[in-house]
Structure formats: structure tokens, C-alpha cells
Tab-separated table of C-alpha atoms in Angstrom:
chain	number	residue	atom	x	y	z
A	87	MET	CA	0.000	0.000	0.000
A	88	LYS	CA	3.057	2.193	0.287
A	89	HIS	CA	3.210	2.517	-3.500
A	90	LEU	CA	-0.462	3.437	-3.581
A	91	SER	CA	-0.176	6.291	-1.070
A	92	LYS	CA	2.717	7.802	-2.992
A	93	SER	CA	0.882	7.456	-6.289
A	94	VAL	CA	-2.335	8.984	-5.005
A	95	LYS	CA	-0.427	11.913	-3.508
A	96	THR	CA	1.331	12.539	-6.818
A	97	LEU	CA	-1.820	12.193	-8.848
A	98	GLY	CA	-3.896	14.308	-6.513
A	99	ALA	CA	-1.401	17.144	-6.816
A	100	SER	CA	-1.510	17.145	-10.572
A	101	LEU	CA	-3.871	19.653	-12.179
A	102	LEU	CA	-2.979	18.221	-15.543
A	103	LEU	CA	-4.321	14.856	-14.506
A	104	ALA	CA	-7.496	16.424	-13.184
A	105	SER	CA	-8.077	18.257	-16.440
A	106	ALA	CA	-7.544	15.004	-18.321
A	107	PHE	CA	-10.500	13.483	-16.495
A	108	VAL	CA	-12.752	16.498	-16.939
A	109	THR	CA	-12.207	16.638	-20.678
A	110	GLN	CA	-12.438	12.885	-21.204
A	111	PRO	CA	-14.915	12.286	-24.065
A	112	ALA	CA	-17.484	9.546	-24.205
A	113	LEU	CA	-15.645	6.446	-25.353
A	114	ALA	CA	-16.665	3.332	-27.113
A	115	ASN	CA	-15.444	-0.101	-26.403
A	116	GLY	CA	-17.039	-3.490	-26.925
A	117	PRO	CA	-15.923	-5.323	-23.781
A	118	ILE	CA	-16.189	-2.359	-21.389
A	119	GLY	CA	-18.798	-2.983	-18.713
A	120	GLU	CA	-21.323	-0.632	-17.136
A	121	HIS	CA	-19.202	-0.612	-13.969
A	122	VAL	CA	-17.056	2.157	-15.507
A	123	ASN	CA	-19.988	4.514	-15.036
A	124	HIS	CA	-20.113	3.618	-11.321
A	125	LEU	CA	-16.466	3.850	-10.327
A	126	GLN	CA	-16.940	4.658	-6.637
A	127	GLU	CA	-19.124	1.587	-6.133
A	128	ASN	CA	-16.415	-0.605	-7.627
A	129	ILE	CA	-13.269	0.815	-5.998
A	130	LYS	CA	-13.054	-2.115	-3.556
A	131	ASP	CA	-13.186	-4.582	-6.473
A	132	TYR	CA	-10.570	-2.638	-8.422
A	133	SER	CA	-8.257	-2.559	-5.399
A	134	GLU	CA	-8.620	-6.308	-4.885
A	135	GLU	CA	-7.949	-6.917	-8.579
A	136	VAL	CA	-4.743	-4.896	-8.485
A	137	GLU	CA	-3.611	-6.825	-5.404
A	138	TRP	CA	-4.530	-10.074	-7.160
A	139	MET	CA	-2.601	-9.211	-10.297
A	140	VAL	CA	0.466	-8.044	-8.379
A	141	GLY	CA	0.393	-11.368	-6.516
A	142	LYS	CA	-0.063	-13.481	-9.647
A	143	VAL	CA	2.829	-11.792	-11.426
A	144	ASP	CA	5.012	-12.070	-8.320
A	145	THR	CA	4.349	-15.812	-8.200
A	146	MET	CA	5.263	-16.104	-11.880
A	147	VAL	CA	8.493	-14.164	-11.458
A	148	THR	CA	9.399	-16.176	-8.356
A	149	ASP	CA	8.874	-19.435	-10.261
A	150	TYR	CA	10.970	-18.074	-13.110
A	151	SER	CA	13.801	-17.089	-10.784
A	152	LYS	CA	13.826	-20.507	-9.085
A	153	ILE	CA	13.190	-22.872	-11.991
A	154	GLY	CA	13.481	-20.890	-15.223
A	155	ALA	CA	11.281	-20.089	-18.210
A	156	LYS	CA	10.020	-23.676	-18.476
A	157	ALA	CA	8.139	-23.155	-15.213
A	158	VAL	CA	5.971	-20.308	-16.470
A	159	ASN	CA	3.770	-19.286	-19.385
A	160	SER	CA	4.361	-15.587	-20.072
A	161	ASP	CA	1.151	-15.379	-22.121
A	162	ASP	CA	-0.708	-15.671	-18.818
A	163	LEU	CA	0.345	-12.094	-18.044
A	164	ILE	CA	-1.976	-10.762	-20.732
A	165	GLU	CA	-4.750	-13.109	-19.654
A	166	TYR	CA	-4.465	-11.798	-16.088
A	167	TRP	CA	-4.686	-8.177	-17.190
A	168	GLU	CA	-7.583	-8.613	-19.577
A	169	SER	CA	-9.590	-10.667	-17.068
A	170	VAL	CA	-9.972	-7.899	-14.467
A	171	LYS	CA	-12.600	-5.138	-14.492
A	172	PHE	CA	-9.932	-2.641	-13.497
A	173	HIS	CA	-8.532	-3.050	-17.022
A	174	SER	CA	-11.407	-1.051	-18.519
A	175	ALA	CA	-11.724	1.312	-15.555
A	176	ILE	CA	-8.250	2.754	-16.156
A	177	GLU	CA	-8.539	2.457	-19.939
A	178	THR	CA	-11.550	4.757	-20.038
A	179	ASN	CA	-10.169	7.331	-17.632
A	180	PHE	CA	-6.451	7.861	-18.044
A	181	VAL	CA	-4.874	6.403	-21.172
A	182	PRO	CA	-1.208	7.316	-20.491
A	183	VAL	CA	-1.198	5.195	-17.322
A	184	TYR	CA	-3.113	2.468	-19.165
A	185	ALA	CA	-0.342	2.394	-21.767
A	186	SER	CA	2.287	2.323	-19.003
A	187	ILE	CA	0.639	-0.764	-17.507
A	188	TRP	CA	0.723	-2.489	-20.885
A	189	GLN	CA	4.381	-1.536	-21.266
A	190	GLY	CA	5.122	-2.935	-17.808
A	191	ILE	CA	3.352	-6.196	-18.601
A	192	TYR	CA	5.247	-6.614	-21.845
A	193	GLY	CA	8.483	-5.655	-20.081
A	194	VAL	CA	8.033	-8.669	-17.803
A	195	LYS	CA	6.864	-10.905	-20.639
A	196	MET	CA	9.729	-10.066	-22.981
A	197	ALA	CA	12.310	-10.419	-20.210
A	198	ILE	CA	11.001	-13.924	-19.489
A	199	ASP	CA	10.708	-14.867	-23.160
A	200	ASN	CA	14.293	-13.726	-23.752
A	201	ASN	CA	15.592	-15.604	-20.705
A	202	LYS	CA	16.908	-12.478	-19.056
A	203	PRO	CA	18.457	-12.668	-15.556
A	204	ALA	CA	15.938	-12.911	-12.714
A	205	GLN	CA	16.929	-9.486	-11.391
A	206	GLU	CA	16.087	-7.874	-14.730
A	207	VAL	CA	12.672	-9.543	-14.673
A	208	ARG	CA	12.195	-8.230	-11.135
A	209	ASN	CA	13.036	-4.708	-12.307
A	210	GLN	CA	10.396	-4.950	-15.018
A	211	GLN	CA	7.941	-6.285	-12.459
A	212	LYS	CA	8.566	-3.278	-10.211
A	213	ALA	CA	7.854	-0.908	-13.107
A	214	MET	CA	4.611	-2.770	-13.830
A	215	ASN	CA	3.566	-2.636	-10.167
A	216	ILE	CA	4.179	1.114	-9.987
A	217	ALA	CA	2.031	1.632	-13.086
A	218	LEU	CA	-0.760	-0.512	-11.593
A	219	TRP	CA	-0.779	1.487	-8.328
A	220	GLN	CA	-0.726	4.732	-10.290
A	221	GLY	CA	-3.651	3.447	-12.294
A	222	LEU	CA	-5.618	2.669	-9.156
A	223	GLY	CA	-4.903	6.157	-7.835
A	224	ALA	CA	-6.064	7.618	-11.139
A	225	VAL	CA	-9.312	5.656	-11.024
A	226	LYS	CA	-9.965	6.782	-7.439
A	227	LEU	CA	-9.513	10.376	-8.515
A	228	ALA	CA	-11.752	9.809	-11.544
A	229	ALA	CA	-14.409	8.392	-9.211
A	230	LYS	CA	-14.475	11.704	-7.318
A	231	PHE	CA	-14.939	13.661	-10.555
A	232	GLN	CA	-17.619	11.224	-11.672
A	233	GLN	CA	-19.571	11.716	-8.443
A	234	LYS	CA	-19.533	15.457	-9.097
A	235	GLY	CA	-20.935	14.884	-12.586
A	236	LEU	CA	-17.740	16.002	-14.297
A	237	LEU	CA	-17.201	12.854	-16.384
A	238	ASN	CA	-19.113	11.887	-19.493
A	239	THR	CA	-20.960	8.589	-19.527
A	240	VAL	CA	-18.989	5.879	-21.279
A	241	LYS	CA	-20.855	4.463	-24.248
A	242	ALA	CA	-20.142	1.489	-26.479
A	243	THR	CA	-20.624	3.348	-29.757
A	244	ALA	CA	-17.097	4.136	-30.923
A	245	THR	CA	-17.681	3.656	-34.615
A	246	GLU	CA	-21.267	4.893	-34.815
A	247	GLY	CA	-22.195	5.622	-38.421
A	248	MET	CA	-19.129	3.844	-39.763
A	249	THR	CA	-18.773	0.212	-40.825
A	250	GLN	CA	-16.047	-1.751	-39.112
A	251	SER	CA	-14.104	-2.208	-42.341
A	252	ALA	CA	-14.251	1.565	-42.890
A	253	THR	CA	-13.008	1.981	-39.326
A	254	ILE	CA	-9.855	0.057	-40.244
A	255	ASP	CA	-9.216	2.523	-43.071
A	256	GLU	CA	-9.640	5.408	-40.635
A	257	ILE	CA	-7.192	3.774	-38.221
A	258	LYS	CA	-4.591	3.560	-40.981
A	259	HIS	CA	-5.179	7.218	-41.828
A	260	LYS	CA	-4.681	8.187	-38.172
A	261	LEU	CA	-1.434	6.230	-38.029
A	262	ASP	CA	-0.177	8.108	-41.082
A	263	ARG	CA	-0.852	11.302	-39.134
A	264	VAL	CA	1.285	9.925	-36.322
A	265	VAL	CA	4.242	9.760	-38.687
A	266	ALA	CA	3.546	13.291	-39.885
A	267	LYS	CA	3.378	14.676	-36.359
A	268	PHE	CA	6.602	12.919	-35.421
A	269	ALA	CA	8.239	14.447	-38.493
A	270	GLU	CA	7.079	17.840	-37.195
A	271	ARG	CA	8.766	16.969	-33.876
A	272	LEU	CA	5.408	17.030	-32.135
A	273	ASN	CA	6.043	13.808	-30.247
A	274	GLU	CA	3.412	14.337	-27.557
A	275	GLU	CA	0.742	15.023	-30.144
A	276	ALA	CA	1.810	11.942	-32.105
A	277	THR	CA	1.518	9.787	-28.983
A	278	GLU	CA	-1.885	11.267	-28.177
A	279	ILE	CA	-3.132	10.314	-31.642
A	280	VAL	CA	-1.948	6.741	-31.035
A	281	HIS	CA	-3.844	6.540	-27.728
A	282	ASP	CA	-7.005	8.124	-29.144
A	283	THR	CA	-6.972	5.866	-32.203
A	284	TYR	CA	-6.680	2.814	-30.013
A	285	LEU	CA	-9.522	3.861	-27.725
A	286	HIS	CA	-11.957	5.452	-30.139
A	287	LEU	CA	-11.430	3.252	-33.174
A	288	PHE	CA	-9.539	0.000	-32.656
A	289	GLU	CA	-11.458	-0.966	-29.517
A	290	GLY	CA	-14.659	-0.648	-31.540
A	291	VAL	CA	-13.650	-3.448	-33.916
A	292	GLU	CA	-11.770	-5.568	-31.415
A	293	GLY	CA	-14.728	-7.761	-30.519
A	294	THR	CA	-15.280	-8.851	-34.119
A	295	LEU	CA	-11.560	-9.366	-34.668
A	296	ILE	CA	-11.126	-11.545	-31.584
A	297	GLU	CA	-13.658	-13.965	-33.034
A	298	GLN	CA	-11.613	-14.159	-36.242
A	299	ASP	CA	-8.003	-14.006	-35.027
A	300	ALA	CA	-7.361	-13.450	-31.318
A	301	LYS	CA	-3.586	-13.532	-31.785
A	302	LEU	CA	-3.743	-10.686	-34.316
A	303	VAL	CA	-5.667	-8.594	-31.792
A	304	GLU	CA	-3.046	-9.294	-29.147
A	305	VAL	CA	-0.220	-8.250	-31.479
A	306	LEU	CA	-1.988	-5.034	-32.490
A	307	GLU	CA	-2.735	-4.185	-28.858
A	308	LYS	CA	0.977	-4.441	-28.173
A	309	ASP	CA	1.727	-2.239	-31.191
A	310	PHE	CA	-0.697	0.463	-30.007
A	311	ASN	CA	0.201	0.400	-26.341
A	312	VAL	CA	3.882	-0.542	-26.315
A	313	THR	CA	5.776	-0.678	-29.598
A	314	LEU	CA	4.617	2.515	-31.311
A	315	PRO	CA	4.596	4.783	-28.209
A	316	GLN	CA	8.058	3.572	-27.238
A	317	THR	CA	9.349	4.068	-30.769
A	318	ILE	CA	8.004	7.629	-30.825
A	319	LYS	CA	9.756	8.270	-27.524
A	320	SER	CA	13.131	6.827	-28.552
A	321	ALA	CA	13.325	7.093	-32.356
A	322	LYS	CA	16.140	9.103	-33.878
A	323	SER	CA	14.603	9.234	-37.350
A	324	VAL	CA	11.198	9.404	-39.023
A	325	ASP	CA	11.968	6.152	-40.823
A	326	GLU	CA	11.974	4.251	-37.524
A	327	VAL	CA	8.440	5.403	-36.731
A	328	ARG	CA	7.313	4.900	-40.323
A	329	ASP	CA	8.585	1.303	-40.260
A	330	VAL	CA	6.470	0.493	-37.192
A	331	VAL	CA	3.412	2.126	-38.749
A	332	SER	CA	4.007	0.288	-42.025
A	333	ASP	CA	4.118	-3.009	-40.153
A	334	MET	CA	0.865	-2.083	-38.396
A	335	HIS	CA	-0.717	-1.232	-41.756
A	336	THR	CA	0.065	-4.760	-42.940
A	337	LYS	CA	-1.614	-6.250	-39.878
A	338	LEU	CA	-4.568	-3.894	-40.237
A	339	ASP	CA	-4.989	-4.956	-43.872
A	340	ARG	CA	-5.362	-8.523	-42.652
A	341	ALA	CA	-7.775	-7.295	-39.980
A	342	LYS	CA	-9.872	-5.556	-42.631
A	343	THR	CA	-10.017	-8.725	-44.719
A	344	LEU	CA	-11.222	-10.706	-41.707
A	345	ILE	CA	-13.795	-8.074	-40.780
A	346	GLU	CA	-15.141	-7.866	-44.334
A	347	LYS	CA	-15.483	-11.634	-44.319
A	348	ALA	CA	-17.395	-11.453	-41.024
A	349	GLU	CA	-19.606	-8.633	-42.331
A	350	LYS	CA	-20.408	-10.632	-45.471
A	351	SER	CA	-21.277	-13.697	-43.387
A	352	ARG	CA	-23.726	-11.638	-41.324
A	353	LYS	CA	-25.357	-10.283	-44.489
A	354	ASP	CA	-25.647	-13.772	-45.914
A	355	VAL	CA	-27.366	-14.979	-42.757
A	356	PHE	CA	-29.917	-12.146	-42.773
């Protein structure tokens, strides 16, 4: 709980964070539950879920340090994260911390997959834990704003008026803008476009895609939340960012093909 008190103090002192909640638009997301519109009532559950996840990852890292990679399945990390309600509570309220949690999870996963020393895995675990506690602090703060009527209701209508295949085209267009903004040296704006595109567009087609190719969804989630933001932060040239976006375009082309197939099947049925 020590991490939590520090995180809440930091978050509570930040006017920028507060303004981020107040201006948060209505989002759309297939798997997001109604609980996100009743944050205060679910704080106890969110807290227990964070504790649970910290414990599960600690057990995994301990097993890895004692026995090695053969003792663990790093894919479970993603399963843990996506199984908790807290996942969507932080996703709909403070995206930068949400992305940091994803980055922490993949930091642990990649360290295990690459057979890194146990201490390095522990370091990644610590970064993930800090992000989780920060996320819980952010959700608690969001709950206060929500009770005052300062947050918009979250709706599951991200791509209203747009077919899912057309949404994929829009996602690709947004990613091209990311490259342009990076070229203008507007890195923060480029990163914001990545986060917004993930939340407002990709999440709207994710449900259909999971039915067609769950692994593709997992890879694209990593691209949106880890690979592309980190590349924007560290890239020395526009080509480095463009290469990541180009790779995402290829995956999104496959996603569009799968979605069009699903859309055609639905039409054939009706």
C-alpha cells in the first residue's frame, strides 16, 4: 500500500491529470462494462484486482527465478490483465497510465521470453507494479470527478455511423498522421493520436476481430500500447516510426479482410 499512497499523492497534486478526467470524451469499447460509469461503487473490487494481479505476477516471477522459463507461461500475463474489471476502468479514464501498464506487462513478458536474468525480470515487475498502483490512484480520482458529474458517460458506440471495415481505413489514416506529427517533432501530439486511435477506433472493432483471429488482436494491442509509443519516444529518425506504422498497416490490412469476411457472413445470414 506504500506505492499506492505515494501514487495517489502525486496524482492528486496534478492539475494536468485532473483536467484530463474532466475533458475525457465519451468512449466506445465493446468489452467495457457498465461498472465504468459507477467507479466509486467498484473501488473495492478494483483494489482487490490490483492486489490479485500483483500477486499473480510475483508468483510467476518467483517461479521463473527458481526454476526458469520452463516453469511459467508468459502469455498468462496478458490473460491476467484482460480478465480484471480494473482493465477497462483505467482504460476509459487515463490512457497514459493504461499504456504504461501495458508496457510494464510486456516488459516482464519479454524479459522472461528472452531468458533475461531474474533481477532484470524483477526490475520490469517493479515498473509494472508502480504503473498498476498509479492506475488505481487515477481511477480513485476519476471516481471523485464522476460523483460530481464532471465525467461523461462511457458508451459502447465508438464507430457509430461507420462500418467496421471503414473503421480500419480510418485507423490507418490516423497512423499516417502519427508519422507526420513525429516528423514535425510534435512527439506528444503523435503519442496522443496513437492513444485516441486505439480507444476510439480499434477498440470498436476488437470484438469482431477476436472472433476471427485473437492472436492478431493481441499483437496489435501491443503495437498500439507498447511498440509505437516507445518508438516515438526513442526514435532518432522518421523512418523508424514509419517502419512500425508500415508493419501495423500490414496487420490492419489482414484485420480488414477478416472483418469484411465477417460482415459478409452476417449479411448472408440475414
